[in-house]
Amino acid sequence: MQNFTFNNPVRIEFGENKEQNIGKYMADFGAKRALIVYGSERVRQNGLLGIAQKSLRENGIEFCELGGVRSNPVLSKVKEGVKKAKEFKADSVLAVGGGSVLDSSKAIAAGALYDGDCWDFFKGKSANKALMIFDIITLAATGSEMNRGAVVTNEQTQEKYGCDGRALYPKVSVINPKLQASVSADYLVYSASDIIAHSIEGYFTAKIQPEIINLYIEANIKTVMRTTEILLANPDDYASRGEFAWAATMALNGLTYVGTEGYAYPNHMIEHAISAVVDCAHGAGLSVVMPAWMKWYKKQNEKQFARFGREIFGLDSGDEAIDALKSWFDKINSPTKLSQIGVDEKNLSQIIDLASKYAPDWGMSEYDKKAISEIFELMK
């Protein structure tokens, strides 16, 4: 294993009814004035927003609200939140929703303590100062509840970039699997795709990959695949919902990269270009990208692809494993072709150009326009 420093300061409160204590958890850190951020009115209608508000009141925390965060969160909503947080003089942000809500909340938290344009954080500026961040997570997918990153789309430029900084770790993340039982079948399978993508990026691209990390990633992928099928048949299976939720958190909290070296995120880079243009669900885009990228990349790490086939599917070759993964996505009704996510000949060249523009920013200059075009050919 390579030398490493690992520090993840996020406090996880996992289990039934934990959301009822969010005010106490926030008070533990001295929160007094919070901006509550959420997406659709569903969290108001199902009572979750009311539970959070009640808990804040009981613990002496004043609050204001920002709703309307959408899937594939956008910069204009972040800027609206920054303005509201500054006017309210908030000391904290509470995200009630999925990864899009939490990512927006992280950007708002950083922007509220910054005099410049908060898009600067997505163009390379590190977020080292932010309001305190808390969340009640309602969708298992992004892992944002236990990491220091966030992704937002700039609608004006159609750039979909991430930001990062030590101040963006949530103080407390509440994960109650029961709150995720109402997630639609579509978003369950898109979430599964996202978790698998988080797991395989380093698994296939790392130049140095410790055996313990291989085993850890394989266990996570198999857990996601097993529990996805159970939950499609029985959405109220609490044990499976809990394992699925924890697998999402563990896939991107830093542990899958401990002791590794020389990895990249090509699947996410390519998908960001897709969803910046056609606004498809992130996980839906990833299930299209992954099998195509794997076919294109396989020769660069034949041994690891053969291992993937053996350990995940009990197959003898990487080629068979790639086909098996694609078949599994088809089985659970997650897209595997560009036409299924709104990509056609009219917007394809724009997406390829955008991905080519992203590649150097992501540290992957080898993904030039020719390489990216070849990968997209395999998605048709």
GROMACS .gro file of C-alpha atoms in nm:
model
  380
    1MET     CA    1   0.000   0.000   0.000
    2GLN     CA    2   0.108   0.357  -0.067
    3ASN     CA    3   0.155   0.606   0.216
    4PHE     CA    4  -0.169   0.783   0.297
    5THR     CA    5  -0.343   1.021   0.535
    6PHE     CA    6  -0.707   0.938   0.603
    7ASN     CA    7  -0.937   1.176   0.786
    8ASN     CA    8  -1.315   1.168   0.761
    9PRO     CA    9  -1.476   1.380   1.034
   10VAL     CA   10  -1.841   1.315   0.943
   11ARG     CA   11  -2.063   1.189   1.224
   12ILE     CA   12  -2.318   0.940   1.089
   13GLU     CA   13  -2.648   0.892   1.271
   14PHE     CA   14  -2.791   0.576   1.114
   15GLY     CA   15  -3.127   0.416   1.183
   16GLU     CA   16  -3.499   0.454   1.233
   17ASN     CA   17  -3.636   0.785   1.362
   18LYS     CA   18  -3.294   0.950   1.376
   19GLU     CA   19  -3.429   1.245   1.178
   20GLN     CA   20  -3.638   1.340   1.479
   21ASN     CA   21  -3.319   1.436   1.661
   22ILE     CA   22  -3.167   1.658   1.391
   23GLY     CA   23  -3.216   1.973   1.601
   24LYS     CA   24  -3.023   1.818   1.890
   25TYR     CA   25  -2.745   1.704   1.658
   26MET     CA   26  -2.716   2.056   1.519
   27ALA     CA   27  -2.729   2.212   1.866
   28ASP     CA   28  -2.436   1.989   1.965
   29PHE     CA   29  -2.229   2.200   1.723
   30GLY     CA   30  -2.375   2.532   1.835
   31ALA     CA   31  -2.608   2.593   1.540
   32LYS     CA   32  -2.852   2.882   1.599
   33ARG     CA   33  -2.971   2.995   1.255
   34ALA     CA   34  -3.018   2.745   0.971
   35LEU     CA   35  -3.112   2.757   0.607
   36ILE     CA   36  -3.316   2.444   0.529
   37VAL     CA   37  -3.264   2.332   0.169
   38TYR     CA   38  -3.488   2.078  -0.004
   39GLY     CA   39  -3.600   1.970  -0.350
   40SER     CA   40  -3.961   1.888  -0.430
   41GLU     CA   41  -4.262   1.950  -0.209
   42ARG     CA   42  -4.269   1.576  -0.141
   43VAL     CA   43  -4.070   1.624   0.180
   44ARG     CA   44  -4.336   1.866   0.301
   45GLN     CA   45  -4.624   1.643   0.198
   46ASN     CA   46  -4.480   1.330   0.362
   47GLY     CA   47  -4.411   1.515   0.686
   48LEU     CA   48  -4.032   1.493   0.686
   49LEU     CA   49  -3.981   1.868   0.654
   50GLY     CA   50  -4.222   1.924   0.942
   51ILE     CA   51  -4.033   1.676   1.159
   52ALA     CA   52  -3.707   1.861   1.091
   53GLN     CA   53  -3.866   2.201   1.160
   54LYS     CA   54  -4.015   2.079   1.487
   55SER     CA   55  -3.680   1.941   1.602
   56LEU     CA   56  -3.505   2.269   1.520
   57ARG     CA   57  -3.764   2.470   1.711
   58GLU     CA   58  -3.737   2.243   2.014
   59ASN     CA   59  -3.363   2.308   2.020
   60GLY     CA   60  -3.383   2.685   1.981
   61ILE     CA   61  -3.267   2.696   1.619
   62GLU     CA   62  -3.427   2.958   1.394
   63PHE     CA   63  -3.459   2.876   1.027
   64CYS     CA   64  -3.562   2.987   0.680
   65GLU     CA   65  -3.617   2.770   0.375
   66LEU     CA   66  -3.504   2.722   0.015
   67GLY     CA   67  -3.697   2.468  -0.193
   68GLY     CA   68  -3.694   2.370  -0.557
   69VAL     CA   69  -3.353   2.208  -0.593
   70ARG     CA   70  -3.375   1.974  -0.891
   71SER     CA   71  -3.194   1.661  -0.997
   72ASN     CA   72  -2.871   1.775  -1.163
   73PRO     CA   73  -2.856   2.084  -0.940
   74VAL     CA   74  -2.791   2.418  -1.104
   75LEU     CA   75  -2.580   2.721  -1.021
   76SER     CA   76  -2.870   2.969  -1.028
   77LYS     CA   77  -3.040   2.788  -0.738
   78VAL     CA   78  -2.711   2.781  -0.547
   79LYS     CA   79  -2.676   3.157  -0.592
   80GLU     CA   80  -3.033   3.204  -0.472
   81GLY     CA   81  -2.944   3.005  -0.162
   82VAL     CA   82  -2.624   3.201  -0.103
   83LYS     CA   83  -2.821   3.526  -0.111
   84LYS     CA   84  -3.082   3.391   0.128
   85ALA     CA   85  -2.823   3.249   0.370
   86LYS     CA   86  -2.637   3.581   0.380
   87GLU     CA   87  -2.955   3.784   0.435
   88PHE     CA   88  -3.069   3.550   0.712
   89LYS     CA   89  -2.720   3.547   0.865
   90ALA     CA   90  -2.730   3.170   0.878
   91ASP     CA   91  -2.459   2.981   1.061
   92SER     CA   92  -2.559   2.645   0.917
   93VAL     CA   93  -2.732   2.469   0.629
   94LEU     CA   94  -2.959   2.167   0.668
   95ALA     CA   95  -3.012   1.960   0.352
   96VAL     CA   96  -3.330   1.751   0.350
   97GLY     CA   97  -3.324   1.533   0.039
   98GLY     CA   98  -3.089   1.343  -0.187
   99GLY     CA   99  -2.744   1.411  -0.325
  100SER     CA  100  -2.855   1.702  -0.543
  101VAL     CA  101  -2.995   1.884  -0.240
  102LEU     CA  102  -2.685   1.813  -0.034
  103ASP     CA  103  -2.446   1.915  -0.313
  104SER     CA  104  -2.636   2.242  -0.353
  105SER     CA  105  -2.624   2.293   0.022
  106LYS     CA  106  -2.247   2.245   0.029
  107ALA     CA  107  -2.201   2.505  -0.244
  108ILE     CA  108  -2.437   2.744  -0.063
  109ALA     CA  109  -2.248   2.692   0.262
  110ALA     CA  110  -1.919   2.785   0.095
  111GLY     CA  111  -2.066   3.074  -0.102
  112ALA     CA  112  -2.229   3.227   0.206
  113LEU     CA  113  -1.884   3.303   0.350
  114TYR     CA  114  -1.731   3.422   0.023
  115ASP     CA  115  -1.745   3.766  -0.136
  116GLY     CA  116  -1.678   3.647  -0.490
  117ASP     CA  117  -1.869   3.431  -0.739
  118CYS     CA  118  -1.937   3.090  -0.585
  119TRP     CA  119  -1.869   2.932  -0.928
  120ASP     CA  120  -1.503   2.997  -0.840
  121PHE     CA  121  -1.522   2.689  -0.616
  122PHE     CA  122  -1.605   2.479  -0.922
  123LYS     CA  123  -1.319   2.628  -1.123
  124GLY     CA  124  -1.040   2.529  -0.887
  125LYS     CA  125  -1.073   2.736  -0.570
  126SER     CA  126  -1.073   2.515  -0.260
  127ALA     CA  127  -1.361   2.559  -0.016
  128ASN     CA  128  -1.177   2.595   0.314
  129LYS     CA  129  -1.444   2.800   0.489
  130ALA     CA  130  -1.818   2.732   0.497
  131LEU     CA  131  -2.129   2.740   0.712
  132MET     CA  132  -2.183   2.423   0.912
  133ILE     CA  133  -2.346   2.152   0.699
  134PHE     CA  134  -2.600   1.895   0.820
  135ASP     CA  135  -2.826   1.661   0.626
  136ILE     CA  136  -3.112   1.415   0.637
  137ILE     CA  137  -3.044   1.201   0.332
  138THR     CA  138  -3.344   1.058   0.146
  139LEU     CA  139  -3.175   0.892  -0.152
  140ALA     CA  140  -2.875   0.660  -0.142
  141ALA     CA  141  -2.650   0.728  -0.441
  142THR     CA  142  -2.391   1.004  -0.441
  143GLY     CA  143  -2.216   0.940  -0.109
  144SER     CA  144  -2.216   1.318  -0.055
  145GLU     CA  145  -2.328   1.260   0.303
  146MET     CA  146  -1.978   1.146   0.398
  147ASN     CA  147  -1.742   1.332   0.168
  148ARG     CA  148  -1.612   1.682   0.090
  149GLY     CA  149  -1.728   1.718  -0.269
  150ALA     CA  150  -2.026   1.853  -0.463
  151VAL     CA  151  -2.130   1.875  -0.828
  152VAL     CA  152  -2.335   2.155  -0.988
  153THR     CA  153  -2.422   2.256  -1.345
  154ASN     CA  154  -2.374   2.609  -1.473
  155GLU     CA  155  -2.679   2.647  -1.698
  156GLN     CA  156  -2.532   2.941  -1.890
  157THR     CA  157  -2.212   2.765  -1.995
  158GLN     CA  158  -2.344   2.405  -1.977
  159GLU     CA  159  -2.044   2.315  -1.763
  160LYS     CA  160  -2.098   2.047  -1.498
  161TYR     CA  161  -1.812   2.061  -1.250
  162GLY     CA  162  -1.731   1.954  -0.898
  163CYS     CA  163  -1.596   2.149  -0.603
  164ASP     CA  164  -1.395   2.026  -0.309
  165GLY     CA  165  -1.272   2.148   0.026
  166ARG     CA  166  -1.220   2.044   0.384
  167ALA     CA  167  -1.504   2.271   0.500
  168LEU     CA  168  -1.757   2.077   0.290
  169TYR     CA  169  -1.767   1.768   0.509
  170PRO     CA  170  -2.108   1.756   0.681
  171LYS     CA  171  -2.096   1.779   1.059
  172VAL     CA  172  -2.372   1.520   1.097
  173SER     CA  173  -2.547   1.308   0.835
  174VAL     CA  174  -2.871   1.128   0.921
  175ILE     CA  175  -2.934   0.805   0.729
  176ASN     CA  176  -3.270   0.644   0.803
  177PRO     CA  177  -3.326   0.366   0.547
  178LYS     CA  178  -3.703   0.390   0.600
  179LEU     CA  179  -3.701   0.740   0.453
  180GLN     CA  180  -3.572   0.590   0.127
  181ALA     CA  181  -3.845   0.328   0.088
  182SER     CA  182  -4.059   0.559  -0.126
  183VAL     CA  183  -3.785   0.612  -0.386
  184SER     CA  184  -3.916   0.516  -0.731
  185ALA     CA  185  -3.790   0.204  -0.906
  186ASP     CA  186  -3.624   0.428  -1.168
  187TYR     CA  187  -3.422   0.619  -0.914
  188LEU     CA  188  -3.336   0.304  -0.722
  189VAL     CA  189  -3.168   0.155  -1.029
  190TYR     CA  190  -3.005   0.485  -1.124
  191SER     CA  191  -2.866   0.498  -0.771
  192ALA     CA  192  -2.730   0.146  -0.807
  193SER     CA  193  -2.553   0.250  -1.126
  194ASP     CA  194  -2.403   0.554  -0.955
  195ILE     CA  195  -2.271   0.348  -0.663
  196ILE     CA  196  -2.116   0.092  -0.898
  197ALA     CA  197  -1.954   0.371  -1.099
  198HIS     CA  198  -1.801   0.519  -0.783
  199SER     CA  199  -1.667   0.173  -0.704
  200ILE     CA  200  -1.510   0.086  -1.040
  201GLU     CA  201  -1.332   0.410  -1.131
  202GLY     CA  202  -1.029   0.344  -0.913
  203TYR     CA  203  -1.071  -0.033  -0.928
  204PHE     CA  204  -0.991  -0.036  -1.300
  205THR     CA  205  -0.771   0.271  -1.345
  206ALA     CA  206  -0.543   0.276  -1.038
  207LYS     CA  207  -0.177   0.201  -1.109
  208ILE     CA  208  -0.136   0.071  -0.753
  209GLN     CA  209  -0.436  -0.107  -0.599
  210PRO     CA  210  -0.403  -0.293  -0.264
  211GLU     CA  211  -0.570  -0.632  -0.238
  212ILE     CA  212  -0.778  -0.524   0.061
  213ILE     CA  213  -0.926  -0.241  -0.144
  214ASN     CA  214  -1.008  -0.479  -0.430
  215LEU     CA  215  -1.196  -0.703  -0.188
  216TYR     CA  216  -1.372  -0.410  -0.028
  217ILE     CA  217  -1.493  -0.276  -0.364
  218GLU     CA  218  -1.606  -0.618  -0.484
  219ALA     CA  219  -1.808  -0.668  -0.166
  220ASN     CA  220  -1.970  -0.329  -0.212
  221ILE     CA  221  -2.065  -0.397  -0.575
  222LYS     CA  222  -2.209  -0.738  -0.493
  223THR     CA  223  -2.407  -0.586  -0.206
  224VAL     CA  224  -2.553  -0.321  -0.436
  225MET     CA  225  -2.652  -0.574  -0.701
  226ARG     CA  226  -2.806  -0.814  -0.450
  227THR     CA  227  -3.003  -0.553  -0.258
  228THR     CA  228  -3.121  -0.374  -0.574
  229GLU     CA  229  -3.296  -0.687  -0.693
  230ILE     CA  230  -3.451  -0.746  -0.350
  231LEU     CA  231  -3.574  -0.387  -0.327
  232LEU     CA  232  -3.725  -0.390  -0.676
  233ALA     CA  233  -3.939  -0.682  -0.558
  234ASN     CA  234  -3.999  -0.550  -0.205
  235PRO     CA  235  -3.926  -0.179  -0.151
  236ASP     CA  236  -4.006  -0.209   0.221
  237ASP     CA  237  -3.731  -0.462   0.298
  238TYR     CA  238  -3.558  -0.263   0.572
  239ALA     CA  239  -3.248  -0.482   0.600
  240SER     CA  240  -3.174  -0.457   0.227
  241ARG     CA  241  -3.257  -0.086   0.221
  242GLY     CA  242  -3.007  -0.032   0.502
  243GLU     CA  243  -2.731  -0.228   0.330
  244PHE     CA  244  -2.795  -0.044   0.003
  245ALA     CA  245  -2.781   0.294   0.180
  246TRP     CA  246  -2.458   0.210   0.360
  247ALA     CA  247  -2.299   0.077   0.040
  248ALA     CA  248  -2.370   0.413  -0.123
  249THR     CA  249  -2.204   0.597   0.163
  250MET     CA  250  -1.902   0.369   0.175
  251ALA     CA  251  -1.840   0.384  -0.201
  252LEU     CA  252  -1.734   0.748  -0.191
  253ASN     CA  253  -1.622   0.834   0.162
  254GLY     CA  254  -1.254   0.790   0.080
  255LEU     CA  255  -1.205   0.430   0.189
  256THR     CA  256  -1.203   0.290  -0.165
  257TYR     CA  257  -0.889   0.494  -0.239
  258VAL     CA  258  -0.683   0.428   0.074
  259GLY     CA  259  -0.332   0.320  -0.026
  260THR     CA  260  -0.407   0.346  -0.400
  261GLU     CA  261  -0.228   0.558  -0.657
  262GLY     CA  262  -0.273   0.679  -1.013
  263TYR     CA  263  -0.650   0.655  -1.061
  264ALA     CA  264  -0.892   0.865  -1.266
  265TYR     CA  265  -1.265   0.924  -1.306
  266PRO     CA  266  -1.332   0.884  -1.682
  267ASN     CA  267  -1.687   0.749  -1.650
  268HIS     CA  268  -1.797   1.044  -1.442
  269MET     CA  269  -1.617   1.292  -1.665
  270ILE     CA  270  -1.796   1.160  -1.972
  271GLU     CA  271  -2.134   1.140  -1.800
  272HIS     CA  272  -2.107   1.497  -1.672
  273ALA     CA  273  -2.085   1.610  -2.034
  274ILE     CA  274  -2.394   1.407  -2.121
  275SER     CA  275  -2.617   1.529  -1.839
  276ALA     CA  276  -2.498   1.888  -1.879
  277VAL     CA  277  -2.651   1.883  -2.228
  278VAL     CA  278  -2.954   1.649  -2.205
  279ASP     CA  279  -3.026   1.674  -1.829
  280CYS     CA  280  -3.065   1.299  -1.782
  281ALA     CA  281  -3.042   1.143  -1.437
  282HIS     CA  282  -2.675   1.102  -1.344
  283GLY     CA  283  -2.703   0.729  -1.272
  284ALA     CA  284  -2.894   0.671  -1.595
  285GLY     CA  285  -2.611   0.829  -1.790
  286LEU     CA  286  -2.354   0.623  -1.604
  287SER     CA  287  -2.520   0.290  -1.686
  288VAL     CA  288  -2.489   0.388  -2.054
  289VAL     CA  289  -2.128   0.500  -2.022
  290MET     CA  290  -1.980   0.221  -1.809
  291PRO     CA  291  -2.010  -0.085  -2.038
  292ALA     CA  292  -1.890   0.120  -2.338
  293TRP     CA  293  -1.594   0.267  -2.151
  294MET     CA  294  -1.505  -0.077  -2.013
  295LYS     CA  295  -1.493  -0.225  -2.364
  296TRP     CA  296  -1.275   0.062  -2.482
  297TYR     CA  297  -1.040   0.055  -2.181
  298LYS     CA  298  -1.017  -0.319  -2.108
  299LYS     CA  299  -0.687  -0.383  -2.285
  300GLN     CA  300  -0.512  -0.139  -2.053
  301ASN     CA  301  -0.585  -0.357  -1.750
  302GLU     CA  302  -0.676  -0.705  -1.875
  303LYS     CA  303  -0.588  -0.873  -1.545
  304GLN     CA  304  -0.822  -0.656  -1.339
  305PHE     CA  305  -1.110  -0.701  -1.584
  306ALA     CA  306  -1.062  -1.078  -1.569
  307ARG     CA  307  -1.071  -1.051  -1.190
  308PHE     CA  308  -1.392  -0.846  -1.208
  309GLY     CA  309  -1.552  -1.118  -1.418
  310ARG     CA  310  -1.445  -1.390  -1.180
  311GLU     CA  311  -1.530  -1.218  -0.851
  312ILE     CA  312  -1.852  -1.040  -0.947
  313PHE     CA  313  -2.010  -1.275  -1.200
  314GLY     CA  314  -1.820  -1.604  -1.171
  315LEU     CA  315  -1.711  -1.572  -1.534
  316ASP     CA  316  -1.383  -1.651  -1.705
  317SER     CA  317  -1.308  -1.330  -1.893
  318GLY     CA  318  -1.335  -0.955  -1.881
  319ASP     CA  319  -1.533  -0.947  -2.205
  320GLU     CA  320  -1.796  -1.176  -2.057
  321ALA     CA  321  -1.806  -0.962  -1.743
  322ILE     CA  322  -1.868  -0.642  -1.939
  323ASP     CA  323  -2.155  -0.809  -2.124
  324ALA     CA  324  -2.289  -0.941  -1.795
  325LEU     CA  325  -2.287  -0.595  -1.636
  326LYS     CA  326  -2.467  -0.449  -1.936
  327SER     CA  327  -2.721  -0.731  -1.921
  328TRP     CA  328  -2.776  -0.663  -1.552
  329PHE     CA  329  -2.846  -0.297  -1.623
  330ASP     CA  330  -3.095  -0.408  -1.890
  331LYS     CA  331  -3.252  -0.649  -1.642
  332ILE     CA  332  -3.315  -0.378  -1.384
  333ASN     CA  333  -3.426  -0.129  -1.654
  334SER     CA  334  -3.138   0.115  -1.627
  335PRO     CA  335  -3.047   0.257  -1.971
  336THR     CA  336  -2.760   0.111  -2.174
  337LYS     CA  337  -2.796   0.305  -2.501
  338LEU     CA  338  -2.766   0.674  -2.585
  339SER     CA  339  -3.110   0.679  -2.743
  340GLN     CA  340  -3.263   0.588  -2.405
  341ILE     CA  341  -3.134   0.905  -2.238
  342GLY     CA  342  -3.213   1.158  -2.509
  343VAL     CA  343  -2.881   1.166  -2.693
  344ASP     CA  344  -2.912   1.177  -3.071
  345GLU     CA  345  -2.712   1.292  -3.372
  346LYS     CA  346  -2.821   1.651  -3.311
  347ASN     CA  347  -2.659   1.683  -2.967
  348LEU     CA  348  -2.393   1.411  -2.980
  349SER     CA  349  -2.120   1.630  -3.128
  350GLN     CA  350  -2.187   1.895  -2.863
  351ILE     CA  351  -2.150   1.634  -2.588
  352ILE     CA  352  -1.826   1.497  -2.735
  353ASP     CA  353  -1.683   1.849  -2.764
  354LEU     CA  354  -1.779   1.919  -2.402
  355ALA     CA  355  -1.623   1.595  -2.276
  356SER     CA  356  -1.306   1.677  -2.471
  357LYS     CA  357  -1.301   2.015  -2.298
  358TYR     CA  358  -1.350   1.854  -1.956
  359ALA     CA  359  -1.075   1.593  -1.993
  360PRO     CA  360  -0.769   1.817  -1.928
  361ASP     CA  361  -0.947   1.980  -1.632
  362TRP     CA  362  -1.000   1.634  -1.485
  363GLY     CA  363  -0.633   1.546  -1.539
  364MET     CA  364  -0.710   1.305  -1.824
  365SER     CA  365  -0.559   1.461  -2.135
  366GLU     CA  366  -0.533   1.117  -2.297
  367TYR     CA  367  -0.910   1.134  -2.348
  368ASP     CA  368  -0.891   1.347  -2.659
  369LYS     CA  369  -1.175   1.394  -2.905
  370LYS     CA  370  -1.080   1.078  -3.097
  371ALA     CA  371  -1.082   0.861  -2.783
  372ILE     CA  372  -1.409   1.004  -2.657
  373SER     CA  373  -1.572   0.961  -2.998
  374GLU     CA  374  -1.467   0.594  -2.998
  375ILE     CA  375  -1.626   0.543  -2.655
  376PHE     CA  376  -1.949   0.708  -2.767
  377GLU     CA  377  -1.965   0.482  -3.072
  378LEU     CA  378  -1.983   0.187  -2.831
  379MET     CA  379  -2.287   0.343  -2.658
  380LYS     CA  380  -2.508   0.338  -2.967
   0.00000   0.00000   0.00000
